[in-house]
């Protein structure tokens, strides 16, 4: 009824048969449920790997049924004529206890976009609520080639992001109408998080928390000049909300007065749009990992020529959209970093108004400004401007050869 293809080893008899059935379903554009224990990381890897091999736009989720061990034994004892495990076999081999001792905790880094868990406080409505949530959230993308939107799913505007991570589960449930961000009136500037606005994931683990890059206050200038700011991150929605909360704290905007006028409240929403991991496209091994993703822009914008993505990874942008990317030097965690300030100054220098019709040439110039600034800081100014020209010279910057076509 919902377009899902259930692959159950109890019925098919072997893992190999299940793999063949899953491939057949994916080839037909179906979403697939693997009905199997999958209690170890190694077992789960089989399905994730095969999904990625079968379709480049696969999105893999996990549903963890957290059931008490005694309840599991009770259910096995009540089984009659079960094809794989009955009460007699459980009593003889203690299979439930064996599974428990072998079980590995399910982690996102295995390749799961999201993990749903029963038995917790998040889903108070029980199994019916969690199933409805899964159907709603996994319907964002179709399984047809190209990964087009199946329903009108637009990235949400996180006006509630200041409320804290506790609000994440409520925010996640929102599916606003419309399938594109309206960039017809104002230029949209999208910012990556890890390495661009906050410390990278490995640095966060080492420092035990999110650190905000120096100079983020300068982004307010862009906001007040009419630019629409947003976040585009390959992190999960929950991580994005945590990062935004931390950024708002740095700006002193975390405590919003409920009595404030609506105009003042809107002024304090710096990032009006958030595109998280589910709006990324899986691109295996583009940077050495099977779970690498890129950030397609065109399918989420009404006019891509009025959008720039600021990201510290060049591979995150599709080749055909590279002129919409500003390569931001990654933040190493040093407190004397001034890249964000330079980024804002360069943006205001090269984009005359937030209503500019085409910002692609400006994006190239901003990238060059940041590169030259970084090299100058490293004592390589002569090498950066070798050839004699200044930063405004097309020959010195290489912009003379930049060919832009209206799309």
GROMACS .gro file of C-alpha atoms in nm, residues 16 20 39 46 55 60 66 79 318 353 394:
model
   11
   16UNK     CA    1   2.165  -1.469  -0.002
   20UNK     CA    2   1.872  -1.096  -0.430
   39UNK     CA    3   2.199  -0.749   1.567
   46UNK     CA    4   2.573  -0.626   0.422
   55UNK     CA    5   2.143   0.266  -0.630
   60UNK     CA    6   1.934   0.386   0.475
   66UNK     CA    7   1.423  -0.231   2.212
   79UNK     CA    8   0.573  -1.951   1.906
  318UNK     CA    9   2.822   1.914  -0.802
  353UNK     CA   10   2.289   4.436  -0.343
  394UNK     CA   11   4.132   3.942  -1.435
   0.00000   0.00000   0.00000
